[in-house]
Short mmCIF file of C-alpha atoms in Angstrom, two decimals:
data_model
loop_
_atom_site.label_atom_id
_atom_site.label_comp_id
_atom_site.label_asym_id
_atom_site.label_seq_id
_atom_site.Cartn_x
_atom_site.Cartn_y
_atom_site.Cartn_z
CA MET A 673 -29.49 -3.70 -46.24
CA SER A 674 -33.17 -3.21 -45.15
CA THR A 675 -32.21 -0.90 -42.48
CA ASN A 676 -30.28 2.19 -42.36
CA GLU A 677 -28.37 1.37 -39.31
CA PRO A 678 -24.48 1.69 -39.54
CA LEU A 679 -22.73 -1.51 -40.30
CA GLU A 680 -20.18 -0.99 -37.31
CA SER A 681 -23.48 -0.75 -35.30
CA MET A 682 -24.81 -4.02 -36.52
CA LEU A 683 -21.66 -5.86 -36.15
CA ARG A 684 -21.56 -5.11 -32.52
CA ARG A 685 -24.79 -6.72 -32.08
CA LEU A 686 -23.39 -9.89 -33.72
CA ARG A 687 -23.36 -11.32 -30.32
CA TYR A 688 -23.32 -14.95 -28.79
CA GLN A 689 -23.75 -15.99 -25.32
CA ALA A 690 -22.87 -19.21 -23.70
CA ALA A 691 -25.75 -20.82 -21.87
CA ASP A 692 -25.94 -20.35 -18.16
CA GLU A 693 -25.20 -24.27 -17.41
CA ARG A 694 -22.30 -23.98 -19.84
CA ARG A 695 -20.89 -20.74 -18.06
CA ARG A 696 -21.10 -22.38 -14.47
CA LYS A 697 -19.43 -25.62 -16.06
CA THR A 698 -16.84 -23.50 -17.40
CA LEU A 699 -16.02 -21.70 -14.47
CA ALA A 700 -16.00 -24.90 -12.33
CA ASN A 701 -13.20 -26.28 -14.68
CA ILE A 702 -11.15 -23.24 -14.34
CA PHE A 703 -11.33 -23.26 -10.60
CA SER A 704 -10.25 -26.81 -10.71
CA ALA A 705 -7.24 -25.90 -12.93
CA MET A 706 -6.30 -23.09 -10.49
CA ASP A 707 -6.42 -25.43 -7.50
CA GLU A 708 -4.30 -27.99 -9.43
CA SER A 709 -2.12 -25.25 -10.49
CA HIS A 710 -1.42 -24.00 -6.64
CA GLU A 711 -1.25 -27.69 -5.47
CA HIS A 712 1.38 -28.74 -7.97
CA ALA A 713 3.53 -25.72 -8.51
CA PRO A 714 4.97 -25.56 -5.04
CA THR A 715 5.46 -29.27 -4.85
CA VAL A 716 7.31 -29.56 -8.08
CA HIS A 717 9.45 -26.71 -7.09
CA ARG A 718 10.61 -28.09 -3.60
CA ALA A 719 11.18 -31.59 -5.05
CA GLN A 720 13.53 -29.73 -7.66
CA ILE A 721 14.95 -28.00 -4.73
CA TRP A 722 15.49 -30.99 -2.62
CA ARG A 723 16.89 -32.99 -5.75
CA LEU A 724 19.39 -30.44 -6.42
CA THR A 725 20.42 -29.91 -2.80
CA MET A 726 20.75 -33.57 -1.80
CA ASN A 727 22.65 -34.73 -5.04
CA THR A 728 25.62 -32.49 -4.15
CA ARG A 729 28.07 -32.70 -1.37
CA THR A 730 27.99 -28.96 -1.01
CA GLY A 731 24.23 -28.69 -1.07
CA ARG A 732 23.97 -31.10 1.69
CA LEU A 733 26.60 -29.26 3.82
CA ALA A 734 24.67 -25.97 3.00
CA LEU A 735 21.47 -27.47 4.02
CA ALA A 736 22.76 -28.71 7.17
CA VAL A 737 24.25 -25.25 8.12
CA ALA A 738 20.91 -23.77 7.19
CA VAL A 739 19.08 -26.15 9.55
CA ILE A 740 21.53 -25.69 12.35
CA LEU A 741 20.89 -21.55 11.77
CA ILE A 742 17.14 -21.82 11.75
CA VAL A 743 17.04 -24.07 14.83
CA LEU A 744 19.54 -22.56 17.18
CA GLY A 745 19.84 -19.01 15.58
CA GLY A 746 16.30 -18.59 15.17
CA VAL A 747 16.70 -17.42 11.62
CA THR A 748 13.55 -16.66 9.76
CA PHE A 749 13.68 -18.47 6.33
CA TRP A 750 11.34 -17.25 3.76
CA PRO A 751 12.01 -18.95 0.21
CA PHE A 752 8.51 -18.64 -0.79
CA GLY A 753 7.58 -14.93 0.39
CA GLY A 754 5.10 -13.99 2.97
CA LYS A 755 2.38 -15.54 5.12
CA ASN A 756 0.08 -16.78 2.36
CA GLY A 757 3.32 -19.07 1.34
CA ARG A 758 3.04 -17.51 -2.31
CA TRP A 759 5.60 -15.82 -4.15
CA VAL A 760 4.46 -12.63 -5.41
CA GLY A 761 6.16 -10.93 -8.38
CA GLY A 762 5.31 -10.01 -11.94
CA SER A 763 3.20 -6.90 -12.53
CA LEU A 764 3.66 -5.81 -9.08
CA ALA A 765 7.31 -5.35 -10.05
CA ALA A 766 6.45 -3.39 -12.93
CA TRP A 767 4.22 -1.32 -10.89
CA ALA A 768 7.15 -0.61 -8.25
CA GLN A 769 9.22 0.57 -11.22
CA GLU A 770 6.56 2.96 -12.40
CA LEU A 771 6.31 4.01 -8.82
CA GLN A 772 10.10 4.99 -8.54
CA ALA A 773 9.94 6.58 -12.08
CA THR A 774 6.91 8.85 -10.89
CA LEU A 775 8.86 9.59 -7.58
CA ASP A 776 11.89 10.75 -9.74
CA THR A 777 9.35 13.54 -11.32
CA ILE A 778 8.09 14.82 -8.32
CA LYS A 779 9.63 18.19 -7.09
CA ALA A 780 8.24 18.56 -3.71
CA VAL A 781 5.77 16.71 -1.48
CA THR A 782 4.12 17.73 1.83
CA CYS A 783 2.30 15.38 4.21
CA ARG A 784 1.25 15.14 7.88
CA GLU A 785 2.67 12.73 10.40
CA ARG A 786 0.90 11.74 13.68
CA SER A 787 1.82 9.21 16.59
CA VAL A 788 -0.64 6.88 18.34
CA LEU A 789 0.45 5.40 21.46
CA VAL A 790 -1.09 1.87 21.95
CA ALA A 791 -1.35 0.36 25.55
CA ALA A 792 -1.12 -3.23 26.41
CA ASP A 793 -4.90 -3.38 26.77
CA GLY A 794 -5.32 -2.04 23.11
CA SER A 795 -6.40 1.56 24.18
CA GLN A 796 -4.91 4.11 22.03
CA ARG A 797 -4.01 7.75 22.49
CA MET A 798 -3.05 10.19 19.86
CA SER A 799 -0.26 12.19 20.85
CA SER A 800 -0.68 16.05 20.84
CA PRO A 801 2.36 16.89 18.67
CA TRP A 802 2.36 16.37 15.01
CA ASP A 803 4.63 17.23 12.07
CA ARG A 804 4.18 18.51 8.66
CA PHE A 805 6.97 17.48 6.23
CA TYR A 806 7.85 19.86 3.29
CA VAL A 807 10.31 18.00 1.20
CA SER A 808 12.04 19.21 -2.10
CA SER A 809 14.93 17.80 -4.11
CA ASP A 810 17.30 18.41 -1.61
CA SER A 811 15.97 20.49 1.26
CA TYR A 812 13.70 19.41 3.96
CA ARG A 813 11.52 21.34 6.49
CA ARG A 814 9.66 19.94 9.40
CA ASP A 815 6.82 21.83 11.18
CA ILE A 816 5.99 20.56 14.49
CA TYR A 817 2.68 21.45 16.04
CA ASP A 818 1.08 20.95 19.64
CA GLY A 819 -2.50 20.74 18.73
CA ASN A 820 -3.06 23.99 16.70
CA THR A 821 -0.14 25.72 17.61
CA LEU A 822 3.21 25.64 15.81
CA ARG A 823 5.81 24.70 18.28
CA GLU A 824 8.80 24.52 16.18
CA ILE A 825 10.28 24.87 12.48
CA GLN A 826 13.07 22.82 11.54
CA VAL A 827 14.58 23.30 8.25
CA TYR A 828 17.30 21.15 6.77
CA VAL A 829 19.66 22.38 4.26
CA PRO A 830 22.42 20.36 2.47
CA ASP A 831 26.06 21.34 3.23
CA GLY A 832 28.71 19.24 1.65
CA ASN A 833 27.77 15.55 2.23
CA ASP A 834 26.06 16.53 5.66
CA MET A 835 22.94 18.58 6.43
CA VAL A 836 22.47 21.55 8.87
CA GLN A 837 19.25 21.62 10.79
CA HIS A 838 18.19 25.01 11.62
CA TYR A 839 15.58 25.19 14.32
CA LEU A 840 13.32 27.75 15.57
CA ARG A 841 11.44 27.05 18.67
CA PHE A 842 8.44 29.12 19.47
CA ASP A 843 7.53 27.62 22.93
CA LEU A 844 11.14 27.78 24.25
CA LYS A 845 11.90 31.09 22.16
CA CYS A 846 15.21 29.83 21.04
CA TYR A 847 17.02 28.91 17.68
CA GLY A 848 20.00 27.40 16.43
CA ALA A 849 21.60 25.06 13.90
CA LEU A 850 23.15 21.41 14.31
CA ARG A 851 24.93 19.43 11.83
CA HIS A 852 24.02 15.98 10.92
CA LYS A 853 25.96 13.35 9.09
CA GLY A 854 24.34 12.09 5.64
CA ARG A 855 20.86 12.99 4.40
CA PHE A 856 17.39 13.50 6.00
CA GLY A 857 17.10 9.65 5.96
CA VAL A 858 14.22 7.64 6.71
CA GLN A 859 11.99 10.58 7.81
CA ASP A 860 12.14 11.80 4.22
CA PRO A 861 8.47 10.76 2.66
CA ILE A 862 9.87 10.11 -0.57
CA GLU A 863 12.51 8.00 0.37
CA ARG A 864 10.11 5.88 2.56
CA ILE A 865 7.96 5.42 -0.53
CA ARG A 866 11.08 4.39 -2.49
CA GLN A 867 11.67 1.71 -0.01
CA TYR A 868 8.26 0.49 0.04
CA ALA A 869 8.17 0.21 -3.74
CA GLU A 870 11.42 -1.97 -3.63
CA LEU A 871 9.49 -4.22 -0.97
CA LEU A 872 6.11 -4.07 -2.72
CA HIS A 873 6.66 -7.47 -4.39
CA LYS A 874 7.46 -8.89 -0.88
CA ALA A 875 4.21 -7.75 0.57
CA ASP A 876 2.80 -9.80 3.18
CA GLN A 877 -0.93 -9.15 2.71
CA PHE A 878 -3.00 -7.58 -0.07
CA LEU A 879 -5.52 -5.32 2.37
CA GLY A 880 -8.04 -4.94 -0.48
CA GLU A 881 -9.80 -1.77 -1.31
CA GLN A 882 -10.88 1.07 0.88
CA VAL A 883 -11.75 4.64 0.68
CA VAL A 884 -9.18 6.64 2.62
CA ASP A 885 -9.37 10.17 2.95
CA GLY A 886 -11.92 10.32 0.01
CA HIS A 887 -9.52 8.26 -2.31
CA LYS A 888 -10.35 5.17 -3.58
CA CYS A 889 -7.17 2.92 -2.45
CA VAL A 890 -5.87 -0.37 -2.22
CA GLY A 891 -3.45 -1.31 0.78
CA PHE A 892 -0.73 -3.49 1.34
CA GLU A 893 1.00 -4.86 4.50
CA ILE A 894 4.58 -5.33 4.80
CA SER A 895 6.44 -6.73 7.92
CA ALA A 896 8.94 -4.04 8.95
CA SER A 897 11.40 -7.16 9.57
CA ARG A 898 11.72 -7.17 5.94
CA TYR A 899 13.79 -3.99 5.72
CA GLY A 900 15.33 -4.08 9.27
CA SER A 901 16.14 -5.73 12.40
CA ASN A 902 12.53 -4.74 13.67
CA PRO A 903 10.00 -6.76 15.88
CA GLU A 904 7.49 -8.93 14.31
CA THR A 905 4.80 -6.76 15.75
CA TRP A 906 5.79 -3.84 13.64
CA LEU A 907 3.92 -3.80 10.63
CA ASP A 908 3.61 -1.15 7.77
CA ARG A 909 0.45 -0.52 6.01
CA ILE A 910 0.59 1.51 2.86
CA TRP A 911 -2.58 2.73 0.91
CA PHE A 912 -2.15 3.77 -2.53
CA ASP A 913 -4.49 5.77 -4.48
CA GLU A 914 -5.97 3.70 -7.45
CA GLU A 915 -5.96 6.70 -9.73
CA THR A 916 -2.56 8.17 -9.13
CA ARG A 917 -0.92 4.96 -7.69
CA LEU A 918 0.91 7.19 -5.07
CA PRO A 919 0.39 6.52 -1.35
CA VAL A 920 -2.63 8.51 0.37
CA ARG A 921 -1.67 6.99 3.92
CA ILE A 922 1.30 5.00 5.31
CA GLU A 923 0.91 3.37 8.91
CA GLU A 924 3.62 1.79 10.79
CA SER A 925 1.91 0.08 13.68
CA GLY A 926 3.49 -2.00 16.63
CA ARG A 927 6.76 0.01 16.77
CA PRO A 928 8.19 -0.56 20.03
CA VAL A 929 8.36 2.39 22.57
CA MET A 930 12.08 2.50 24.13
CA GLY A 931 12.39 1.59 27.46
CA ASP A 932 8.71 0.50 27.81
CA SER A 933 7.63 -3.05 26.74
CA THR A 934 4.02 -2.53 27.56
CA ARG A 935 3.26 -0.13 25.01
CA THR A 936 3.63 0.36 21.33
CA PHE A 937 3.20 3.18 19.00
CA THR A 938 1.78 3.80 15.42
CA THR A 939 3.11 6.54 13.18
CA ILE A 940 0.44 7.71 10.56
CA GLN A 941 1.36 9.68 7.56
CA ASP A 942 -1.31 11.23 5.68
CA GLN A 943 -2.52 14.45 3.55
CA PHE A 944 -0.10 13.66 0.95
CA ASP A 945 0.33 16.48 -1.41
CA TYR A 946 2.67 15.78 -4.25
CA ALA A 947 2.22 18.97 -6.33
CA PRO A 948 2.18 21.53 -3.40
CA GLN A 949 2.34 25.26 -4.29
CA LEU A 950 5.04 26.04 -1.95
CA PRO A 951 6.16 29.87 -1.30
CA ALA A 952 9.77 30.20 -2.54
CA ASP A 953 11.23 30.80 0.58
CA SER A 954 9.93 27.55 2.33
CA PHE A 955 13.21 25.95 2.84
CA ILE A 956 15.10 29.22 3.89
CA PRO A 957 15.58 29.26 7.56
CA GLN A 958 13.65 32.03 9.13
CA GLN A 959 14.99 34.86 11.01
CA PRO A 960 14.40 34.55 14.69
CA PRO A 961 12.46 37.37 16.61
CA ALA A 962 14.47 39.67 18.48
CA ASP A 963 13.61 38.07 21.91
CA PHE A 964 14.90 34.63 20.86
CA VAL A 965 18.10 33.23 22.09
CA ASN A 966 20.48 31.28 20.20
CA ALA A 967 20.49 28.09 22.56
CA HIS A 968 20.00 24.36 22.32
CA PRO A 969 16.33 23.60 23.81
CA ASP A 970 18.11 21.10 26.45
CA GLU A 971 19.95 24.02 28.01
CA LEU A 972 16.99 25.91 28.51
CA ARG A 973 15.00 22.89 29.86
CA LYS A 974 17.46 22.65 32.70
CA MET B 377 -4.41 -1.00 -16.53
CA PHE B 378 -3.88 -0.57 -12.60
CA GLU B 379 -7.14 -2.56 -11.91
CA ASP B 380 -5.79 -5.39 -14.47
CA ARG B 381 -2.70 -5.59 -12.26
CA ARG B 382 -4.37 -5.50 -9.13
CA LEU B 383 -6.53 -8.47 -10.45
CA LEU B 384 -3.52 -10.37 -11.68
CA TRP B 385 -1.93 -9.83 -8.20
CA ARG B 386 -5.16 -11.32 -6.34
CA LEU B 387 -4.88 -14.08 -9.20
CA LYS B 388 -1.17 -14.89 -8.09
CA ARG B 389 -2.45 -15.35 -4.77
CA GLY B 390 -5.04 -17.88 -5.71
CA ASP B 391 -8.03 -15.67 -5.17
CA LYS B 392 -10.97 -17.26 -6.74
CA ASP B 393 -13.14 -14.21 -6.49
CA ALA B 394 -10.56 -12.39 -8.74
CA LEU B 395 -10.68 -14.99 -11.27
CA ARG B 396 -14.63 -15.26 -11.06
CA PHE B 397 -14.43 -11.39 -11.69
CA ILE B 398 -12.15 -11.65 -14.69
CA TYR B 399 -14.36 -14.33 -16.21
CA GLU B 400 -17.65 -12.69 -15.94
CA ALA B 401 -16.20 -9.45 -17.14
CA TYR B 402 -14.94 -10.89 -20.24
CA GLN B 403 -16.41 -14.17 -21.04
CA SER B 404 -19.17 -12.70 -22.99
CA ASP B 405 -16.87 -10.69 -25.23
CA LEU B 406 -14.57 -13.43 -25.93
CA VAL B 407 -17.25 -16.13 -26.57
CA THR B 408 -18.55 -13.55 -28.98
CA LEU B 409 -15.13 -12.92 -30.67
CA ALA B 410 -14.57 -16.72 -30.84
CA ALA B 411 -17.91 -17.59 -32.19
CA ASN B 412 -17.50 -14.99 -35.12
CA LEU B 413 -14.16 -16.11 -35.87
CA LEU B 414 -14.92 -19.84 -35.70
CA HIS B 415 -18.64 -20.11 -36.85
CA ASP B 416 -19.14 -22.67 -34.13
CA PRO B 417 -20.34 -21.67 -30.70
CA ALA B 418 -19.71 -24.83 -29.12
CA THR B 419 -15.87 -24.96 -30.03
CA ALA B 420 -15.84 -21.21 -29.35
CA GLU B 421 -16.90 -21.87 -25.52
CA ASP B 422 -14.18 -24.76 -25.81
CA VAL B 423 -11.69 -21.95 -26.86
CA VAL B 424 -12.53 -19.49 -24.29
CA GLN B 425 -12.17 -22.09 -21.49
CA ASP B 426 -8.98 -23.22 -22.62
CA VAL B 427 -7.89 -19.48 -22.73
CA PHE B 428 -8.88 -19.04 -18.98
CA ILE B 429 -7.21 -22.35 -17.87
CA GLY B 430 -4.05 -21.28 -19.88
CA LEU B 431 -4.32 -18.00 -17.89
CA VAL B 432 -4.56 -19.62 -14.39
CA ARG B 433 -1.59 -21.96 -15.35
CA SER B 434 0.54 -19.28 -16.55
CA VAL B 435 -0.26 -16.62 -14.08
CA PRO B 436 2.98 -17.13 -11.84
CA ARG B 437 5.09 -16.21 -14.66
CA LEU B 438 2.74 -13.83 -16.36
CA GLU B 439 4.10 -10.30 -16.93
CA LEU B 440 1.34 -7.98 -17.76
CA ARG B 441 2.33 -5.54 -20.45
CA ARG B 442 -1.06 -4.53 -21.87
CA THR B 443 -4.73 -4.81 -20.66
CA LEU B 444 -6.01 -8.10 -19.42
CA ARG B 445 -8.72 -7.47 -22.14
CA ALA B 446 -6.15 -7.39 -25.02
CA TYR B 447 -4.03 -10.24 -23.35
CA LEU B 448 -7.23 -12.24 -23.27
CA ALA B 449 -8.65 -11.30 -26.66
CA THR B 450 -5.32 -12.19 -28.39
CA ALA B 451 -5.05 -15.33 -26.75
CA VAL B 452 -8.65 -16.40 -27.86
CA ALA B 453 -7.60 -14.87 -31.45
CA ASN B 454 -4.26 -17.36 -30.97
CA ARG B 455 -6.34 -20.37 -30.10
CA VAL B 456 -8.78 -19.95 -33.09
CA ARG B 457 -6.00 -19.88 -35.43
CA ASP B 458 -4.36 -22.98 -33.90
CA HIS B 459 -7.77 -24.56 -34.30
CA TYR B 460 -7.97 -23.91 -38.10
CA ARG B 461 -4.32 -25.09 -38.31
CA ARG B 462 -5.14 -28.24 -36.70
CA MET B 463 -8.45 -28.65 -38.54
CA PRO B 464 -8.38 -26.60 -41.84
CA ARG B 465 -11.18 -28.23 -43.34
CA ALA B 466 -13.44 -28.59 -40.16
CA ALA B 467 -17.08 -28.34 -40.87
CA ALA B 468 -18.73 -25.53 -38.67
CA ALA B 469 -21.84 -26.09 -36.72
CA PRO B 470 -24.43 -23.75 -38.18
CA LEU B 471 -24.51 -20.28 -36.40
CA GLU B 472 -28.25 -20.21 -36.64
CA ASP B 473 -28.60 -22.70 -33.91
CA ALA B 474 -26.31 -20.75 -31.69
CA GLY B 475 -27.07 -19.05 -28.47
CA HIS B 476 -27.05 -15.62 -30.11
CA VAL B 477 -28.44 -12.61 -28.37
CA PRO B 478 -31.84 -11.66 -29.77
CA ALA B 479 -32.24 -8.89 -32.22
CA ARG B 480 -33.49 -5.83 -30.69
CA GLY B 481 -36.74 -4.91 -32.87
CA ASP B 482 -39.32 -2.74 -31.67
CA GLY B 483 -42.17 -4.42 -33.15
CA PRO B 484 -43.05 -7.95 -34.73
CA VAL B 485 -42.36 -6.80 -38.20
CA GLN B 486 -39.12 -4.92 -37.44
CA MET B 487 -37.88 -7.78 -35.45
CA VAL B 488 -38.32 -10.17 -38.50
CA ILE B 489 -36.56 -7.47 -40.66
CA ASP B 490 -33.80 -7.18 -37.79
CA ASP B 491 -33.38 -11.07 -38.02
CA GLU B 492 -32.97 -11.28 -41.73
CA ASP B 493 -30.51 -8.63 -41.66
CA MET B 494 -28.39 -10.08 -38.76
CA GLN B 495 -28.64 -13.53 -40.46
CA LYS B 496 -27.19 -11.97 -43.84
CA LEU B 497 -24.70 -10.26 -41.62
CA ARG B 498 -23.53 -13.42 -40.17
CA SER B 499 -23.34 -15.25 -43.57
CA ALA B 500 -21.31 -12.30 -45.07
CA VAL B 501 -18.84 -12.17 -42.16
CA ALA B 502 -18.45 -15.92 -42.68
CA GLY B 503 -17.29 -14.96 -46.08
CA LEU B 504 -14.80 -12.65 -45.30
CA PRO B 505 -11.17 -13.44 -45.72
CA TYR B 506 -9.94 -14.37 -42.17
CA GLU B 507 -7.42 -11.56 -41.76
CA GLN B 508 -10.16 -9.23 -42.29
CA ARG B 509 -12.63 -11.01 -40.37
CA GLU B 510 -10.18 -10.98 -37.24
CA VAL B 511 -9.26 -7.34 -37.49
CA ILE B 512 -12.94 -6.62 -37.54
CA MET B 513 -13.90 -8.84 -34.69
CA LEU B 514 -11.03 -7.77 -32.52
CA ARG B 515 -11.88 -4.27 -33.04
CA VAL B 516 -15.68 -4.31 -32.71
CA HIS B 517 -15.98 -6.86 -30.02
CA THR B 518 -12.74 -6.37 -27.71
CA GLY B 519 -12.20 -2.71 -28.41
CA LEU B 520 -8.30 -3.48 -29.32
CA LYS B 521 -6.38 -0.65 -30.72
CA PHE B 522 -5.16 -1.09 -34.38
CA ARG B 523 -1.77 -1.11 -32.89
CA GLU B 524 -2.49 -4.03 -30.71
CA ILE B 525 -4.22 -5.66 -33.52
CA ALA B 526 -1.46 -5.09 -35.93
CA LYS B 527 1.15 -6.55 -33.58
CA HIS B 528 -1.18 -9.45 -33.10
CA GLN B 529 -1.21 -10.26 -36.84
CA ASN B 530 2.60 -9.32 -37.04
CA THR B 531 2.03 -6.62 -39.49
CA SER B 532 1.74 -2.61 -39.78
CA ILE B 533 -0.99 -0.28 -38.40
CA LYS B 534 -1.55 0.63 -42.00
CA THR B 535 -2.24 -2.71 -42.99
CA ALA B 536 -4.46 -3.66 -40.19
CA LEU B 537 -6.38 -0.40 -40.93
CA SER B 538 -6.64 -1.40 -44.61
CA ARG B 539 -7.87 -4.69 -43.62
CA TYR B 540 -10.71 -3.30 -41.35
CA GLN B 541 -11.76 -0.97 -44.07
CA TYR B 542 -11.55 -3.54 -46.77
CA GLY B 543 -13.50 -5.94 -44.68
CA LEU B 544 -16.42 -3.15 -43.91
CA ASP B 545 -16.60 -2.39 -47.50
CA LYS B 546 -17.00 -5.99 -48.63
CA LEU B 547 -19.66 -6.64 -45.89
CA ARG B 548 -21.46 -3.63 -47.32
CA SER B 549 -21.34 -4.89 -50.63
CA MET B 550 -22.34 -8.52 -49.73
CA MET B 551 -25.09 -7.02 -47.60
CA ASP B 552 -26.55 -5.02 -50.62
CA GLY B 553 -26.19 -8.30 -52.68
CA GLU B 554 -23.44 -7.17 -54.82
CA VAL B 555 -21.22 -9.83 -54.06
CA SER B 556 -21.96 -13.31 -53.73
CA THR B 557 -21.34 -14.98 -50.40
#
């Protein structure tokens, strides 16, 4: 060799490049293939379904029932996925599985939850009270603030199949305990994220990239009608950190306000910490101060 | 990997910007890989086009279990193998005529030396046994791990590593004129 350059370095320089014109042509051909692929795939699929349906008596009967349900009952029928009419699966399902596995390893999480009232004219007002959730594998704590003032601490501890909610209200100077059936439920951020993981492949919209709270994120929008009898206005947006793949922000917008059809509200969960350093007594109900009374808040408000 | 999955997700929704991004990001390495394996740049460009067309057609069913780069690189290598199977005695176009990236030389004399060296190297690469050439090109131009290359060649990691090392040794010998190409 005439040079002392390492062989691997020389090999890396052994490059070829298609001419600009050729690259443009190739890209055009690939785009055409993509168009054909998207035009043909659903047509063939639907044609096959139609043949399968109409060639059997049961199929024809089932189709008739479905049409009646759609026309008379207003049943929403989405055989091909979301708004864009495309079935989304594959890698997203694998991602959802990874997300579930990651959630299994999380020992505790904290986050903030706020609510925004939205009037018919679109004007918004952030509600003064907000919550901070602390979730461990079997216990929950909810600190409710009003502005900067801690108004209440609720600690939920398991008791058999139920949960006992211990509350300490600083504004009303009262404390007590309430028994609830089952678990913390949808208020548990981890359970909520699990639910989204299951729904991810049914996302209605990919919201693209956005920096949220300093994290580079990708967002998905999922209609709440996919997991319950919720109004179509109710849309959930989940922003996942591209690095950790865990949610950074969850917004539930268009939620109905009970007894007020003119307004909706949006809940926002953010400030997630998936590895919080929590004091050992975080989930142990605090001893109430001496001047607090054992009473339900409703009794004191009368 | 996450970025790849997101791109694939967009591709599944018919997002042409995602397709353009993937093409622009990988076409250069893939054409280089195919050209070095085939010694025929025109066919190499056809192979890369076929791989991308294959990608858009298979995308609704595609489950990405490795990086997009690894997926595309092995797809190119497979197409090249198919090409050789179909046309085992096909005459390759001379690589001298190919649109290869110019040598980096600092001055006119160095540029001539560089060109000579690179020309020698091209000929030497063409003279390598195919399996060795494939390992070297997959490793050098697409950054595939030896584990991934071994899987592609349906062999052990040890064998893939040996092929890489033997290939480099042979190239050195050829470049030094010890072995006739």
